[in-house]
Tab-separated table of N, CA and C in Angstrom:
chain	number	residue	atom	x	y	z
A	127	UNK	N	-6.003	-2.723	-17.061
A	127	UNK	CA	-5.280	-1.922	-16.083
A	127	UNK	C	-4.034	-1.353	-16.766
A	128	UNK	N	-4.043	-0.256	-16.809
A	128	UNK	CA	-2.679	0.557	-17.122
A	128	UNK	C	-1.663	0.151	-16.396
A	129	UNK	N	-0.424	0.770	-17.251
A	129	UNK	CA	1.249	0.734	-16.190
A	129	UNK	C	1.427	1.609	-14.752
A	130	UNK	N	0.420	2.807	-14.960
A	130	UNK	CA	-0.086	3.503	-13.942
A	130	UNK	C	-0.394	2.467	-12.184
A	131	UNK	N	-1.375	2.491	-12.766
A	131	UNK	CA	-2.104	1.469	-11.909
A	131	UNK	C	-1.567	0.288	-11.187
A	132	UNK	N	-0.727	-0.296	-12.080
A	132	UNK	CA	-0.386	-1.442	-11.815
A	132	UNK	C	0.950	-1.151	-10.917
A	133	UNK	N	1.452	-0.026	-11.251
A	133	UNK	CA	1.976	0.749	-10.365
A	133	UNK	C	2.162	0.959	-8.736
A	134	UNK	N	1.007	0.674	-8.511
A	134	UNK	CA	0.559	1.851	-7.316
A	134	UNK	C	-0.186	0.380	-6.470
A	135	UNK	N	-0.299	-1.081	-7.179
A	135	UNK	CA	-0.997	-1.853	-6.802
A	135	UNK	C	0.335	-2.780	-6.371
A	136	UNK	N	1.754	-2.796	-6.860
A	136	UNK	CA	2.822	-2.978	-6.571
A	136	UNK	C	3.493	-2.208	-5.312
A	137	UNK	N	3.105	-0.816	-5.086
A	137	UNK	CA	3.780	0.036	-4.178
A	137	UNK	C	2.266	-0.690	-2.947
A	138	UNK	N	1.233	-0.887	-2.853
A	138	UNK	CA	0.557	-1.449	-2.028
A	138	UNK	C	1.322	-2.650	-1.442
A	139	UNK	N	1.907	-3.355	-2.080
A	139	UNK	CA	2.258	-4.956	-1.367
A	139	UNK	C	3.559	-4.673	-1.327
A	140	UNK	N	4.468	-3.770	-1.516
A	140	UNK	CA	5.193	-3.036	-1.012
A	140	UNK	C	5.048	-2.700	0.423
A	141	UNK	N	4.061	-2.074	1.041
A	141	UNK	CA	3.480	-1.593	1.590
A	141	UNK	C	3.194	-2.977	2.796
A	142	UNK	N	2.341	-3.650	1.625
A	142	UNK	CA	1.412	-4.433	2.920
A	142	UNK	C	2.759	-5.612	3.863
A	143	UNK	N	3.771	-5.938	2.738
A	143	UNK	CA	4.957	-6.710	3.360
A	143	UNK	C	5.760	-6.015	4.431
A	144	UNK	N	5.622	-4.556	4.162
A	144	UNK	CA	6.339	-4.147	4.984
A	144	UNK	C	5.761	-3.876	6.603
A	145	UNK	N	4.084	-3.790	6.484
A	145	UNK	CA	3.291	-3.764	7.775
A	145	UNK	C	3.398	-5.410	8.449
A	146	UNK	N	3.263	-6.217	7.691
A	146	UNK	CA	3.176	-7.401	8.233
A	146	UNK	C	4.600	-7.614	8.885
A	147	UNK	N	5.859	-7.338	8.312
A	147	UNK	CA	6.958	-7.877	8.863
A	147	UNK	C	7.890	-6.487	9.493
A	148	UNK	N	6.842	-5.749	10.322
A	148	UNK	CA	7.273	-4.433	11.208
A	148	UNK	C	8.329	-3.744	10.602
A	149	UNK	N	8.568	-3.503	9.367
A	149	UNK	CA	9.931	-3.526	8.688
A	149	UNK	C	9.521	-1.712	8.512
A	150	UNK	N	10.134	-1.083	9.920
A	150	UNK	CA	10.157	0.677	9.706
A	150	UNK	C	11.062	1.209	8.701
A	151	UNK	N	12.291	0.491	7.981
A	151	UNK	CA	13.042	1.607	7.140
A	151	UNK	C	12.399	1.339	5.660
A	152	UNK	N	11.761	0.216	5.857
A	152	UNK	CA	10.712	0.085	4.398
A	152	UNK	C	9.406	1.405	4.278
A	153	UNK	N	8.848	1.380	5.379
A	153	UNK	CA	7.727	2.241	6.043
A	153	UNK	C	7.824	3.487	5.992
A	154	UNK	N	9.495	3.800	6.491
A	154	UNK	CA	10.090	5.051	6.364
A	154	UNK	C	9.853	5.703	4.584
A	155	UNK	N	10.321	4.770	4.032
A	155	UNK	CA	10.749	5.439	2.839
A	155	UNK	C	9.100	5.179	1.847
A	156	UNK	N	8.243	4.322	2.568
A	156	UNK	CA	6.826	4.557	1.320
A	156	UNK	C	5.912	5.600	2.254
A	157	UNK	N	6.434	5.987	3.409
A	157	UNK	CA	5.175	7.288	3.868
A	157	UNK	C	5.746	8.536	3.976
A	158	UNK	N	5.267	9.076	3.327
A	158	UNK	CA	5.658	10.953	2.853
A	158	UNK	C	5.842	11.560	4.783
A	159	UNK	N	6.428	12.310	4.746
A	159	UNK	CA	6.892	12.975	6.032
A	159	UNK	C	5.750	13.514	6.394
A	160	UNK	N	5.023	14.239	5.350
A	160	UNK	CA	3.768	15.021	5.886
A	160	UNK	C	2.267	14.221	5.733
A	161	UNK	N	2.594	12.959	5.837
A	161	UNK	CA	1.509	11.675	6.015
A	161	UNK	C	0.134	12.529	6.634
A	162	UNK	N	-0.822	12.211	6.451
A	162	UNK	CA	-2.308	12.207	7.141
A	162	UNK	C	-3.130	11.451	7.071
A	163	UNK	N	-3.341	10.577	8.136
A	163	UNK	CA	-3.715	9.075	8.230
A	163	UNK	C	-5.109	9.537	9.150
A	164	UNK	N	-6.021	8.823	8.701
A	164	UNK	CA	-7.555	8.823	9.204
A	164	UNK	C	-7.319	7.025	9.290
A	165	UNK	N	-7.830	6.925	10.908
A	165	UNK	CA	-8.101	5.539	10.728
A	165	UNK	C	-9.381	4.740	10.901
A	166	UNK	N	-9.709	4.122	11.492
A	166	UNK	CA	-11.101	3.667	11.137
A	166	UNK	C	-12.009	4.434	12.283
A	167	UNK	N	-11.050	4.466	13.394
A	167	UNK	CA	-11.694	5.211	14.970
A	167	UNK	C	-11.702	6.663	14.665
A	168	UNK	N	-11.355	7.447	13.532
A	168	UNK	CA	-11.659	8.780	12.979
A	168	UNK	C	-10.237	9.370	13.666
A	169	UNK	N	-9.156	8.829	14.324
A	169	UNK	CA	-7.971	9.686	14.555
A	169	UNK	C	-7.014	10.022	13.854
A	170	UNK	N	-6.983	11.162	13.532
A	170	UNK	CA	-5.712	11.326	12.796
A	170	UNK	C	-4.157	11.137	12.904
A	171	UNK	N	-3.552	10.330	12.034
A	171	UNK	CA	-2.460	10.336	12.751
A	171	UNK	C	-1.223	10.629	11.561
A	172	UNK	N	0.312	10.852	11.841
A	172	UNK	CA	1.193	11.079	11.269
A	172	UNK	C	2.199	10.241	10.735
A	173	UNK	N	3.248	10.094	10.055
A	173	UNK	CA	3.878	9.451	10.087
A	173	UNK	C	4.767	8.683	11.357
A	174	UNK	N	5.069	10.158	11.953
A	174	UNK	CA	6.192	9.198	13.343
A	174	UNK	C	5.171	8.846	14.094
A	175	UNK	N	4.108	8.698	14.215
A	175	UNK	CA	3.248	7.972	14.772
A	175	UNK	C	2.919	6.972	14.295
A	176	UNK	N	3.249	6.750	13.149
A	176	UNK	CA	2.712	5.782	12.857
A	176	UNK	C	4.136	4.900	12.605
A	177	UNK	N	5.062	5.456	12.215
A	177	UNK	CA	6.628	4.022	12.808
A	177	UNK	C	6.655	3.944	13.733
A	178	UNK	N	5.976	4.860	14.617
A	178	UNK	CA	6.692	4.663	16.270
A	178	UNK	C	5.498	3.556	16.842
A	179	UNK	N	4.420	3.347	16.451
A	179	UNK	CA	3.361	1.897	16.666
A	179	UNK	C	4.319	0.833	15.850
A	180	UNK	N	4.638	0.545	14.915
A	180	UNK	CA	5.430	-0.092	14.561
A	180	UNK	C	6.969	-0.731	15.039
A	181	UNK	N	7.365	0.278	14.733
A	181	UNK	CA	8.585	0.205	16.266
A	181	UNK	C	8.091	-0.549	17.290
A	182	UNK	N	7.839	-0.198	18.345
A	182	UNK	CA	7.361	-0.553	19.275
A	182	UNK	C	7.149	-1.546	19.623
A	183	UNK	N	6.234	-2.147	18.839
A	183	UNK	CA	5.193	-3.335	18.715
A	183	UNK	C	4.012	-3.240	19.353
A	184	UNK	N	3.395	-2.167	19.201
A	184	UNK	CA	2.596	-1.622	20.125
A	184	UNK	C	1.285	-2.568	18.636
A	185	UNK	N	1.248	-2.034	17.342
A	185	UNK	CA	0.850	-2.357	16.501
A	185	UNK	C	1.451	-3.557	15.698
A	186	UNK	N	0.735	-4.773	15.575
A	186	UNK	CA	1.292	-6.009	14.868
A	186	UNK	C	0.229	-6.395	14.211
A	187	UNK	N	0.360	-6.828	12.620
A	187	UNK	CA	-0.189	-7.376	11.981
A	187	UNK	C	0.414	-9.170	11.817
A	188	UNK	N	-0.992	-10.013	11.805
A	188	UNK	CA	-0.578	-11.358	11.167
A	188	UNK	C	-1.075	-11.828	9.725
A	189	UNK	N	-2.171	-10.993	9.388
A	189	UNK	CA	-2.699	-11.340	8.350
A	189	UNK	C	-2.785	-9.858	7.612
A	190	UNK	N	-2.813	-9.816	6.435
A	190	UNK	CA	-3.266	-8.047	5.727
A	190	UNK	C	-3.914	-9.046	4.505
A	191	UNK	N	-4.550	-8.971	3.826
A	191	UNK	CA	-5.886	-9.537	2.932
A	191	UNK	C	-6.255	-8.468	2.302
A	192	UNK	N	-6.017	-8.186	0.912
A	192	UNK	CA	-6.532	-6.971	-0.305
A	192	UNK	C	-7.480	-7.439	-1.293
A	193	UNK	N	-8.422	-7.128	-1.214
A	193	UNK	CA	-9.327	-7.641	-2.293
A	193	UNK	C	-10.272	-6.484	-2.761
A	194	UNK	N	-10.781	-6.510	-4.135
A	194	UNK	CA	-11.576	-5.515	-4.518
A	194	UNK	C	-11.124	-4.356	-4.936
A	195	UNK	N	-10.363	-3.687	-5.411
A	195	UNK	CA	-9.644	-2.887	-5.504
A	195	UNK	C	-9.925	-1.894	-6.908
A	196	UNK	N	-9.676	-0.833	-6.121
A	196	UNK	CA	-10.219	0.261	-7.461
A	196	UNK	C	-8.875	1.446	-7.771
A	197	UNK	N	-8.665	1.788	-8.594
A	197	UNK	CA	-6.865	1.926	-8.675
A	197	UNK	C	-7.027	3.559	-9.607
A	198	UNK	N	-7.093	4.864	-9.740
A	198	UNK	CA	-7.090	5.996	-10.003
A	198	UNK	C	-5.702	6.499	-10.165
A	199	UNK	N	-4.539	5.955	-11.136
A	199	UNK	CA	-3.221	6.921	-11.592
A	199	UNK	C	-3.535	7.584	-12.653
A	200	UNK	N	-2.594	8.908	-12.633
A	200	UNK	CA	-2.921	10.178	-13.334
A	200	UNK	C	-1.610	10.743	-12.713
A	201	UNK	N	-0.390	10.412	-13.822
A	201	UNK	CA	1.211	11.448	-13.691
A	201	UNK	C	1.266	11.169	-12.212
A	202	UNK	N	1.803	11.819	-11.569
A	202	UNK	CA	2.339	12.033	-10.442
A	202	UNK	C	1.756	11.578	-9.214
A	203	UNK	N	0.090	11.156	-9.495
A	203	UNK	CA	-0.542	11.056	-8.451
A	203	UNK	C	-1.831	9.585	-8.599
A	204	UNK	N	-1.506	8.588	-7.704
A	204	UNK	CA	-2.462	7.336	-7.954
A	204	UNK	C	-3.336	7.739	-6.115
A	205	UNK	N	-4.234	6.993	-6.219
A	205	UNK	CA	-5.346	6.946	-5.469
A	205	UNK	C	-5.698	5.317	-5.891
A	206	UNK	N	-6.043	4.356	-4.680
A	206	UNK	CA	-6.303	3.446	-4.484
A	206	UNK	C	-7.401	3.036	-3.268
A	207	UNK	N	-8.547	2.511	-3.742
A	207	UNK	CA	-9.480	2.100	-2.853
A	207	UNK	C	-9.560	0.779	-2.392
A	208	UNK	N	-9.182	-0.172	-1.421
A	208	UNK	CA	-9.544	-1.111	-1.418
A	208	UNK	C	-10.246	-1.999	-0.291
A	209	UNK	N	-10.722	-3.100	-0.279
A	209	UNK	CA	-11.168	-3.735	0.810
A	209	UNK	C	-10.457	-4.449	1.563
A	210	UNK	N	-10.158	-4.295	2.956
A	210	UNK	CA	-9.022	-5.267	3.413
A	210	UNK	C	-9.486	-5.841	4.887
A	211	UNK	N	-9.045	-7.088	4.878
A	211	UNK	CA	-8.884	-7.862	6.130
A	211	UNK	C	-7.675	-7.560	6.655
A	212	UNK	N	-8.170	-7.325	7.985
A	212	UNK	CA	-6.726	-6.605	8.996
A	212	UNK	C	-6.904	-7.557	10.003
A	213	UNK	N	-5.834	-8.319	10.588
A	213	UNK	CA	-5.768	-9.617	11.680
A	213	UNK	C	-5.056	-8.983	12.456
A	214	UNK	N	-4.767	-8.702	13.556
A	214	UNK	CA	-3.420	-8.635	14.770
A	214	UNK	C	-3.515	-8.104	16.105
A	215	UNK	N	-2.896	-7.265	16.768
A	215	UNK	CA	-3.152	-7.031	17.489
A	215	UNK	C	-2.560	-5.525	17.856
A	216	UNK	N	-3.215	-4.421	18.570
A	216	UNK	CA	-2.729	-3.328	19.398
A	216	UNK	C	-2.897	-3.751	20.252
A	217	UNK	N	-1.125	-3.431	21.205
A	217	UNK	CA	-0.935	-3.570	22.501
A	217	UNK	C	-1.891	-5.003	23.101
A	218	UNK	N	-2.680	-5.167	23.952
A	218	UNK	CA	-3.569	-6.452	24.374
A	218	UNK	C	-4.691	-6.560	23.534
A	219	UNK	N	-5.564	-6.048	22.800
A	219	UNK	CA	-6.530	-5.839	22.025
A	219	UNK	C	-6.103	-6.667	20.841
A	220	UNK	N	-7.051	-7.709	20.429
A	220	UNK	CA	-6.668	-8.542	18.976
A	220	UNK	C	-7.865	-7.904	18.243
A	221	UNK	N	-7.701	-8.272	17.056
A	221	UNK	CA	-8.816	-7.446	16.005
A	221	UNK	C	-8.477	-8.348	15.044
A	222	UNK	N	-9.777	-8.195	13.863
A	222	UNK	CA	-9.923	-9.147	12.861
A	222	UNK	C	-10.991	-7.998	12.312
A	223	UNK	N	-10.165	-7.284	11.353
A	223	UNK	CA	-11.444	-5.962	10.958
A	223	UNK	C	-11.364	-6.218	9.331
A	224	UNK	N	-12.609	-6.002	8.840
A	224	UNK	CA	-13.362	-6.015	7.522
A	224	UNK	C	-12.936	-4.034	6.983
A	225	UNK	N	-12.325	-3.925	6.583
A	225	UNK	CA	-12.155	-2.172	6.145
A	225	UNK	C	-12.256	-2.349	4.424
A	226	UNK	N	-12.439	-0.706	4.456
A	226	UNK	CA	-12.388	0.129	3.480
A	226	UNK	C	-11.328	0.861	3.523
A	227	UNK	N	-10.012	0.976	2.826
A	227	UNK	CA	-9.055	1.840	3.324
A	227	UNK	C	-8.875	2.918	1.547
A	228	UNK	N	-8.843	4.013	1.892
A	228	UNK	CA	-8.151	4.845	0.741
A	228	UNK	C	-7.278	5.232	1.169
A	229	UNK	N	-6.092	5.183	-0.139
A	229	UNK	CA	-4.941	5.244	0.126
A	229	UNK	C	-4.381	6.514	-0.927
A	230	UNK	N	-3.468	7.709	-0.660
A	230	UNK	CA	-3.100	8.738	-2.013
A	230	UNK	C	-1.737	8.140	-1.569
A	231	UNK	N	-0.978	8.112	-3.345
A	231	UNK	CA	0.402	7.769	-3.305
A	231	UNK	C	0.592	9.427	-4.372
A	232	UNK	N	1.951	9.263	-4.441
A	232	UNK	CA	2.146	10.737	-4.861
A	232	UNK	C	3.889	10.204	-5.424
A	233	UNK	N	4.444	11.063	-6.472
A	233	UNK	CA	5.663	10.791	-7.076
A	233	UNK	C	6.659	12.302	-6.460
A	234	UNK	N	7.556	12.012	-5.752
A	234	UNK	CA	7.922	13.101	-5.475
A	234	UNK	C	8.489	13.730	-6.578
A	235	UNK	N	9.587	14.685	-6.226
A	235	UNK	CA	10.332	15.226	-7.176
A	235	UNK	C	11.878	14.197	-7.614
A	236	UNK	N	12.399	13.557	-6.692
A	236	UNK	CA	13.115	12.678	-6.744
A	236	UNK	C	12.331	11.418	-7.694
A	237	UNK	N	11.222	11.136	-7.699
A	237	UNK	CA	11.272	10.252	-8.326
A	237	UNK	C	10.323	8.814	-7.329
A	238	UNK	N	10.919	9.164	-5.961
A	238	UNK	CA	10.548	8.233	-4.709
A	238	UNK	C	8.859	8.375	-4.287
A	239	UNK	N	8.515	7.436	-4.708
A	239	UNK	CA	6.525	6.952	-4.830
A	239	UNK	C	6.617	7.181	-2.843
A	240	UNK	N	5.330	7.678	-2.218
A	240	UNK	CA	5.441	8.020	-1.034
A	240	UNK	C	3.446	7.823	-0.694
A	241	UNK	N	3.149	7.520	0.274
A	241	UNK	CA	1.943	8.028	0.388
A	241	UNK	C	1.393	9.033	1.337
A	242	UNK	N	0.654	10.016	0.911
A	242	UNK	CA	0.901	11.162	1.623
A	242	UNK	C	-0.714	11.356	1.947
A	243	UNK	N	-1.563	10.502	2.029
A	243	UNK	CA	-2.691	10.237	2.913
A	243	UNK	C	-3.612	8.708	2.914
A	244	UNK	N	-4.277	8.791	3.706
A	244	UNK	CA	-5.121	7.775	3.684
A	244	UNK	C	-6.361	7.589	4.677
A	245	UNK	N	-7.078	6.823	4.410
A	245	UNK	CA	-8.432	6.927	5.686
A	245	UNK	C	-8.881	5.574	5.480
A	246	UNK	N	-9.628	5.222	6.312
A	246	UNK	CA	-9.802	3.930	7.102
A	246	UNK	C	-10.996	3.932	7.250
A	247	UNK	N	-12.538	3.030	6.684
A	247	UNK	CA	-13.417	2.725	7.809
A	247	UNK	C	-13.765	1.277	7.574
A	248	UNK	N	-14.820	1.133	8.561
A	248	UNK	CA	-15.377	-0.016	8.659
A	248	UNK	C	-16.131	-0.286	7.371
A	249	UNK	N	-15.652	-1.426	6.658
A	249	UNK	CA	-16.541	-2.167	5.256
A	249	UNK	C	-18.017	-2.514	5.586
């Protein structure tokens, strides 16, 4: 695994600490403003949609589980595939889902790693 890579597998658990412990100004600063999120139910969604489930607590994770992982950096731009166990709950609904999530991270011009899409399905 490259420095690339290893990269972008660091900005993930970045990532996954910050979903597990609702932490929006972490969230804020790893999802690009112009986010495009596919989730497993095929909806698209945005960034302030997606802090504002967070916020809320509308969306809570207890468990996030990464395994399998396939890792694509190249300069400015990594792509990450991986398999994940998702535990928690929306609003009254608990879930315990088996996914496939792709994830694009991107280097802005500042320098600040962001991810500026991703999609979701069932593993």
């Amino acid at each position: 695994m490259n420095e690339a890579q290893e990269h972008i597998i660091g900005l993930e658990e970045q990532l996954r600490l910050a979903m597990l412990g609702a932490d929006v100004d972490a969230l804020d600063r790893l999802i690009a403003p112009d986010l495009l999120f596919t989730t497993h139910m095929g909806q698209v969604i945005g960034k302030q949609q997606d802090l504002d489930m967070h916020r809320s607590g509308l969306l809570k994770f207890r468990a996030i589980e990464a395994g399998e992982r396939i890792v694509a950096a190249h300069g400015p731009v990594g792509v990450i595939s991986a398999r994940m166990n998702l535990v928690g709950s929306f609003g009254e609904s608990q879930f315990n889902l088996d996914l496939r999530c792709t994830r694009t991270w991107r280097q802005a011009d500042d320098g600040q790693w962001q991810i500026l899409a991703g999609h979701m399905s069932i593993a």
